[in-house]
Short mmCIF file of C-alpha atoms in Angstrom, two decimals:
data_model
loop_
_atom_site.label_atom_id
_atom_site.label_comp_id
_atom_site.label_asym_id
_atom_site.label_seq_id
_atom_site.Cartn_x
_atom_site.Cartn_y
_atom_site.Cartn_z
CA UNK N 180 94.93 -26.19 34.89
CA UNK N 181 96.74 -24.50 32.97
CA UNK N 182 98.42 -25.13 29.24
CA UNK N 183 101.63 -25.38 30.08
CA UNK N 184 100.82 -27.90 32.98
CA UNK N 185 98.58 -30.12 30.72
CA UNK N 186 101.40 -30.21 27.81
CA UNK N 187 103.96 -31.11 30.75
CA UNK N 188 101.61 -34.37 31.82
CA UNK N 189 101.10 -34.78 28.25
CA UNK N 190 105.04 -34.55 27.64
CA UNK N 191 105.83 -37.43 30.42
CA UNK N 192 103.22 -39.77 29.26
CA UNK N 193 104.75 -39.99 25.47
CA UNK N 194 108.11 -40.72 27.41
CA UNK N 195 106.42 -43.37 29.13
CA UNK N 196 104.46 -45.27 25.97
CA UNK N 197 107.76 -44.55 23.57
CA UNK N 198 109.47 -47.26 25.88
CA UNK N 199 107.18 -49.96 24.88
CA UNK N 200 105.80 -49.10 21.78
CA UNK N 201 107.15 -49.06 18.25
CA UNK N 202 108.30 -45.67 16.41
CA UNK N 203 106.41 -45.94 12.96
CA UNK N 204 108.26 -43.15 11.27
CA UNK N 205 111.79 -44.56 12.57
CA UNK N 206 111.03 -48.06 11.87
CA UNK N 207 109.89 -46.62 8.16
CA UNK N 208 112.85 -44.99 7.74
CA UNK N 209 115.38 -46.86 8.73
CA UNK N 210 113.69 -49.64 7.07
CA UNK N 211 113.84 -48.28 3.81
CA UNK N 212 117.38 -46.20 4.42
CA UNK N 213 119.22 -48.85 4.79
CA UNK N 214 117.76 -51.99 3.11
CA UNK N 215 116.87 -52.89 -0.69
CA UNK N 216 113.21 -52.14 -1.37
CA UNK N 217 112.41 -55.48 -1.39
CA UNK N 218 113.94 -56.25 2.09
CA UNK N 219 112.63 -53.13 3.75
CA UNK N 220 109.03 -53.66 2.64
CA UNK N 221 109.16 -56.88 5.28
CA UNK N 222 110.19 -54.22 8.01
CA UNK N 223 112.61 -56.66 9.13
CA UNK N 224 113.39 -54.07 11.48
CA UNK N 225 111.18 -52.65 14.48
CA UNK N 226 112.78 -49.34 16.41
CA UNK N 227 111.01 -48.62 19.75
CA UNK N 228 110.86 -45.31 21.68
CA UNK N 229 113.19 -42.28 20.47
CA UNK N 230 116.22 -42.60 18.43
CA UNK N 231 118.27 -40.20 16.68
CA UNK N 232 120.04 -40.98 13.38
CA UNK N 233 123.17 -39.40 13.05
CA UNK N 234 124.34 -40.84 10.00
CA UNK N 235 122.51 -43.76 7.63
CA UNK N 236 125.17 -43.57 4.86
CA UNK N 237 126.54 -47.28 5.32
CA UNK N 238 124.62 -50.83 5.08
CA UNK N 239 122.18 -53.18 7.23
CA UNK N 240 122.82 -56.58 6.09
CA UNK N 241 121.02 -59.52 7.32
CA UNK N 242 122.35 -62.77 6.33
CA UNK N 243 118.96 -64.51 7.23
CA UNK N 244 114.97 -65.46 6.48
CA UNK N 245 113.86 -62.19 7.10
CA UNK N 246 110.45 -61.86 9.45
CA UNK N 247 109.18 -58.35 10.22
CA UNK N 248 110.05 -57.17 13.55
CA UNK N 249 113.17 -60.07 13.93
CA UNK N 250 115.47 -56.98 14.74
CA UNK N 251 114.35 -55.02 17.51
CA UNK N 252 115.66 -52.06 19.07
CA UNK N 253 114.87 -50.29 21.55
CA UNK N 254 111.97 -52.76 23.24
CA UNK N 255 111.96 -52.60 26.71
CA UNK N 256 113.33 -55.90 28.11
CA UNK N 257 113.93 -54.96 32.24
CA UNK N 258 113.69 -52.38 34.74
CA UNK N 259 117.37 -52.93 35.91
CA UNK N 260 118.12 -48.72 35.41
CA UNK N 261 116.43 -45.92 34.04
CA UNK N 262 116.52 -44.44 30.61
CA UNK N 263 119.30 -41.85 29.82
CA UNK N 264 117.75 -40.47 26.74
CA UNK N 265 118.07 -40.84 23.21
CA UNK N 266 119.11 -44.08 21.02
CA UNK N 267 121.57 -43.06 18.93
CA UNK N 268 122.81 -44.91 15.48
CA UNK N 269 125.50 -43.65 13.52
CA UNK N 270 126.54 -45.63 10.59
CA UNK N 271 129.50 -43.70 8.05
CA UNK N 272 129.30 -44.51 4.55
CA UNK N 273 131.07 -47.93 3.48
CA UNK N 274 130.49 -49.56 7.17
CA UNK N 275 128.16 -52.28 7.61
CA UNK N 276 126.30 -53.73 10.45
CA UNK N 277 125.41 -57.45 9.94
CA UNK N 278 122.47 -59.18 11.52
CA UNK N 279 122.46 -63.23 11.19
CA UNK N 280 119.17 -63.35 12.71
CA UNK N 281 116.90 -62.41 15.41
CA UNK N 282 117.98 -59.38 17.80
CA UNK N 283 117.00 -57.79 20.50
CA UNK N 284 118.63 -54.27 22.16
CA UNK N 285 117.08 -53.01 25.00
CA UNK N 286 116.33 -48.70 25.21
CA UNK N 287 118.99 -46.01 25.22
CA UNK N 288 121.67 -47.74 22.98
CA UNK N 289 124.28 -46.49 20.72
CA UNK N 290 125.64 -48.01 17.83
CA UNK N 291 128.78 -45.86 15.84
CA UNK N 292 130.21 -47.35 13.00
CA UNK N 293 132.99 -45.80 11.05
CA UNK N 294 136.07 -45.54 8.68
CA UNK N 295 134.65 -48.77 6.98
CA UNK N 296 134.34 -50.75 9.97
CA UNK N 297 132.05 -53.95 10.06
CA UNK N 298 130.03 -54.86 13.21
CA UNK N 299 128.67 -58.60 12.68
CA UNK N 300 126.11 -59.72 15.14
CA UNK N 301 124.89 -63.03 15.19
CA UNK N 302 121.96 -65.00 15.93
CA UNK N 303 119.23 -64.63 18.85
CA UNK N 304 121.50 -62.43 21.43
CA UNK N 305 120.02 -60.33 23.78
CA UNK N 306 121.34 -56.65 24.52
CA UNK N 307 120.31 -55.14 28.02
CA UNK N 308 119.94 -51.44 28.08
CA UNK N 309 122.63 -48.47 27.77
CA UNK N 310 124.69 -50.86 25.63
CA UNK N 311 127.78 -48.93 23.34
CA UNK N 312 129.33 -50.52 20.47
CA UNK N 313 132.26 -48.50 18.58
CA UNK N 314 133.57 -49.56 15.77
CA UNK N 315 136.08 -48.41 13.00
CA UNK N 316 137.96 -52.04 12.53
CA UNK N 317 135.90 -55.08 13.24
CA UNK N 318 133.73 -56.24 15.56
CA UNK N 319 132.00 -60.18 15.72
CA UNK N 320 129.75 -61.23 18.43
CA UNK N 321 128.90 -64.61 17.75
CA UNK N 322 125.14 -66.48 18.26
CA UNK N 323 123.04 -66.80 21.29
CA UNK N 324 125.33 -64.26 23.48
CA UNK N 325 123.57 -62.81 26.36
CA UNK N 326 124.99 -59.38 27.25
CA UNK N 327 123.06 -57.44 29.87
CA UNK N 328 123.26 -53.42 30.49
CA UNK N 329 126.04 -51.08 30.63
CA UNK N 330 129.09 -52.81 28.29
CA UNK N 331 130.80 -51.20 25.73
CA UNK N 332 132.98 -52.76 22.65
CA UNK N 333 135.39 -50.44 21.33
CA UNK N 334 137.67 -52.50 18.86
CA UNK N 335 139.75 -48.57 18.93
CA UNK N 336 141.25 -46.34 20.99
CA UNK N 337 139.99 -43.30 18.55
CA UNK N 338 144.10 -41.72 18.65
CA UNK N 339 146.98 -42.68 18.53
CA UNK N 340 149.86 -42.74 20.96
CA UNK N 341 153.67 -42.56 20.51
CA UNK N 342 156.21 -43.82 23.08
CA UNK N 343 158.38 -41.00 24.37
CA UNK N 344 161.85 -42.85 24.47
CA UNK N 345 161.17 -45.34 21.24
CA UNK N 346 159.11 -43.60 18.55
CA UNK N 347 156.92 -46.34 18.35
CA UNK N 348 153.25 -45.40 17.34
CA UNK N 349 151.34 -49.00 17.35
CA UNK N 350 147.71 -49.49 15.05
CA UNK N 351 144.76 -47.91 17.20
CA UNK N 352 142.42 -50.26 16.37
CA UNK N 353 142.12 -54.26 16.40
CA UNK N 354 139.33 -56.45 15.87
CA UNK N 355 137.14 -57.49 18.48
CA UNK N 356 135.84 -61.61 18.36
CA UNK N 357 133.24 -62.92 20.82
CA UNK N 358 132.95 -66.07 20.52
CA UNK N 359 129.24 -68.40 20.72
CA UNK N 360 127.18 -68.64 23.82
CA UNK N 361 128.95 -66.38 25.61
CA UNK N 362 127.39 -64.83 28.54
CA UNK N 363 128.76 -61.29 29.67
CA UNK N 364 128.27 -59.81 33.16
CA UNK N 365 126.95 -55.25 33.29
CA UNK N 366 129.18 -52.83 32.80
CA UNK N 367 131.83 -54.76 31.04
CA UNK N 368 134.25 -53.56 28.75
CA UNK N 369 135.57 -55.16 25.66
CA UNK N 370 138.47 -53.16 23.68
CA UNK N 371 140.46 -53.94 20.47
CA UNK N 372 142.13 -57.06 20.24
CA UNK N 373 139.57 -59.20 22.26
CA UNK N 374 138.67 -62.28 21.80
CA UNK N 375 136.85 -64.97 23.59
CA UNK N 376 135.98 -68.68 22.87
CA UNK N 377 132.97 -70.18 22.91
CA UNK N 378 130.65 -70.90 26.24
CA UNK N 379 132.88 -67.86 27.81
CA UNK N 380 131.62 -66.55 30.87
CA UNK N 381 132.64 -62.77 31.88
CA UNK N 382 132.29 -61.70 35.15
CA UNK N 383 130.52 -58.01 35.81
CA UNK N 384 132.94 -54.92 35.61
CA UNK N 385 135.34 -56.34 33.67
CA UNK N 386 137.97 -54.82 31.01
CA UNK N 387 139.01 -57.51 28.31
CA UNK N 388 141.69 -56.49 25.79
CA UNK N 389 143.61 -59.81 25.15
CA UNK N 390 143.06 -62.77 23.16
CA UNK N 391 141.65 -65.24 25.56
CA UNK N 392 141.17 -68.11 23.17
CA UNK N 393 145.20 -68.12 22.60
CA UNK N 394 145.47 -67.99 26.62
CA UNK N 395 143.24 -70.49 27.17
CA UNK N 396 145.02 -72.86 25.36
CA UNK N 397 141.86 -73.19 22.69
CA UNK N 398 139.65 -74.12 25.80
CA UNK N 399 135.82 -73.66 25.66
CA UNK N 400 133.61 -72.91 28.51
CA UNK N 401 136.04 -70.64 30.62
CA UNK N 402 135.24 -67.73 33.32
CA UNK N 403 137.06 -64.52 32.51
CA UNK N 404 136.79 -61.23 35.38
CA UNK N 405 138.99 -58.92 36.71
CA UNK N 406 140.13 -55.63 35.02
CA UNK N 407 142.56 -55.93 33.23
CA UNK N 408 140.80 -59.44 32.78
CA UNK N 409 142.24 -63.18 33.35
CA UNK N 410 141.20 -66.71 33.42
CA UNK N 411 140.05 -68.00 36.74
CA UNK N 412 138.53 -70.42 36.18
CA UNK N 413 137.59 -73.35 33.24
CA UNK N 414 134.56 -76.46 32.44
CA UNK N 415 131.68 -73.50 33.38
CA UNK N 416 129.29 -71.72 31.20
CA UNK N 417 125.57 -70.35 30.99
CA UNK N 418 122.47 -72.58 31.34
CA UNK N 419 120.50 -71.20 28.24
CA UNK N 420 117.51 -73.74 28.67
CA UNK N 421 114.96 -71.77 30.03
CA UNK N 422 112.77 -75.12 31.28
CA UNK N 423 116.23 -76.15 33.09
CA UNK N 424 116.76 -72.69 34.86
CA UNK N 425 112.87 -73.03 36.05
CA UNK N 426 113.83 -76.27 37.14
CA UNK N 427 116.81 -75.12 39.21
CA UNK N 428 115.11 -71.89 40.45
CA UNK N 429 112.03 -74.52 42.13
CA UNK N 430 114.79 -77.06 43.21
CA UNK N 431 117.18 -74.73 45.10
CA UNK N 432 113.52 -73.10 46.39
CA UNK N 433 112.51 -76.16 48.12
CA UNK N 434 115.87 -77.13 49.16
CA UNK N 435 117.19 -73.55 50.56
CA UNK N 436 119.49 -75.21 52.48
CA UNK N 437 121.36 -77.07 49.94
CA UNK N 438 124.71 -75.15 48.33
CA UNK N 439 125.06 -77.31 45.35
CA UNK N 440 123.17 -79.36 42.69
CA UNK N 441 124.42 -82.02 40.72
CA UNK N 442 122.67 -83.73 38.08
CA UNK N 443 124.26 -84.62 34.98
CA UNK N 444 121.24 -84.86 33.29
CA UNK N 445 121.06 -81.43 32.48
CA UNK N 446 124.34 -81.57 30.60
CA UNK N 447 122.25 -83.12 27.83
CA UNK N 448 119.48 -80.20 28.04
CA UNK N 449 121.54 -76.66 29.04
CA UNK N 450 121.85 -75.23 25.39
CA UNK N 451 118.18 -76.28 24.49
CA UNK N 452 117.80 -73.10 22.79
CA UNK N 453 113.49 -73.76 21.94
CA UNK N 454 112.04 -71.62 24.77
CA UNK N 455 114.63 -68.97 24.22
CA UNK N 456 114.11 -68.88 20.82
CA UNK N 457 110.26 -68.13 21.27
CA UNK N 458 111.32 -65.59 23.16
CA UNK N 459 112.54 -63.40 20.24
CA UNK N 460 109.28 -63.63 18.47
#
């Protein structure tokens, strides 16, 4: 067999075992790029697989009791598409991205932060794979959001644009706001000005660009979809108790007949967060 054969097998296998496994030199480096000494020496932060670093002139900031490996990124969560390459981070001198406690981003993600912009991520949300955040304004995702593959926040449009009978050139950026618990179908799209309320629903394939909380009347626990997105419907959002989705999956198992269950009961238990937070350890 020849070398060039071997160094081919060789070549796949790495790409294989960098999915799962952590990247010691990138994990060092960002680590201790990005953090003060004291922080870094925790490795608070665990990159998996390949990543390039573009640019590590701005801040990591994480407003919480720091663990080593409570950030991850990069750790293969699913098998829901394959990988596209590269993880790519980009952070521009004065921007800061803001971890409030344990992460998790699933492989091939980017992450470009610019022209001073702030990207504040809360606590214990879960990022599926191929996920893009852009930022140059503002962007707040608040805690235990669940945000599968394929969405993009862009709180810009990168240029401007003038209107051809008026003049008028409006700002091309706006901040973005996600509010808590909210649970965000693939492939969505979030762009400047969003912003959601808390227990928000958003249905796959969607494009968000208003402020839904001032729509909504300041009502929690709404289901947004369409694109350009709307309101259709309101009192629904995401079981988050692991033990009460295991409960429903055997229930609706044994009953396969059966469209509906109602049991009020589980009111009381569907943002027990204690399984889910295990889950990030």
């Amino acid at each position: 067999m020849s070398n060039s054969i071997i160094n081919r097998i060789l070549g796949r296998i790495e790409r294989v075992l960098s999915k799962t496994r952590v990247n010691p030199f990138a994990t060092l480096y960002l680590n201790f790029r990005t953090l003060p000494f004291a922080q870094a020496c925790k490795l608070p932060i665990y990159v998996y697989g390949r990543v390039k670093f573009y640019n590590l002139n701005g801040n990591i900031i994480i407003n919480a009791p720091l663990k080593s490996g409570m950030i991850k990124l990069g750790i293969l969560q699913g098998c829901f598409s394959a990988s596209k390459g590269n993880a790519i981070i980009y952070l521009a001198s004065e921007s800061k991205l803001i971890f409030n406690g344990p992460c998790k981003f699933d492989y091939n993600y980017a992450i470009r932060i610019t022209n001073g912009g702030i990207v504040n991520i809360g606590a214990y949300i879960g990022f599926g794979n191929d996920i893009k955040i852009y930022s140059e304004n503002s962007i707040t995702i608040g805690d235990y959001c669940r945000i599968p593959f394929g969405t993009c926040f862009m709180d810009t449009n990168f240029h401007y644009s003038v209107d051809t009978e008026t003049g008028i050139v409006r700002p091309k950026s706006a901040p973005i706001v996600i509010g808590k618990f909210n649970w965000i179908g693939n492939t969505t799209t979030i762009m400047k000005g969003t912003h959601t309320p808390n227990g928000a629903i958003i249905a796959s394939k969607s494009f968000l660009n208003k402020d839904f909380v001032k729509l909504g009347e300041n009502k929690e626990n709404i289901v947004i979809a369409g694109s350009p997105a709307k309101i259709v419907a309101e009192n629904s959002t995401r079981v988050l108790s692991i033990e009460a989705e295991q409960e429903l999956n055997k229930w609706f198992t044994n009953n396969p007949n059966e469209k509906i269950y109602c049991n009020k009961e589980l009111l009381n238990s569907y943002k027990d967060t204690t399984a889910y937070n295990k889950s990030f350890e």
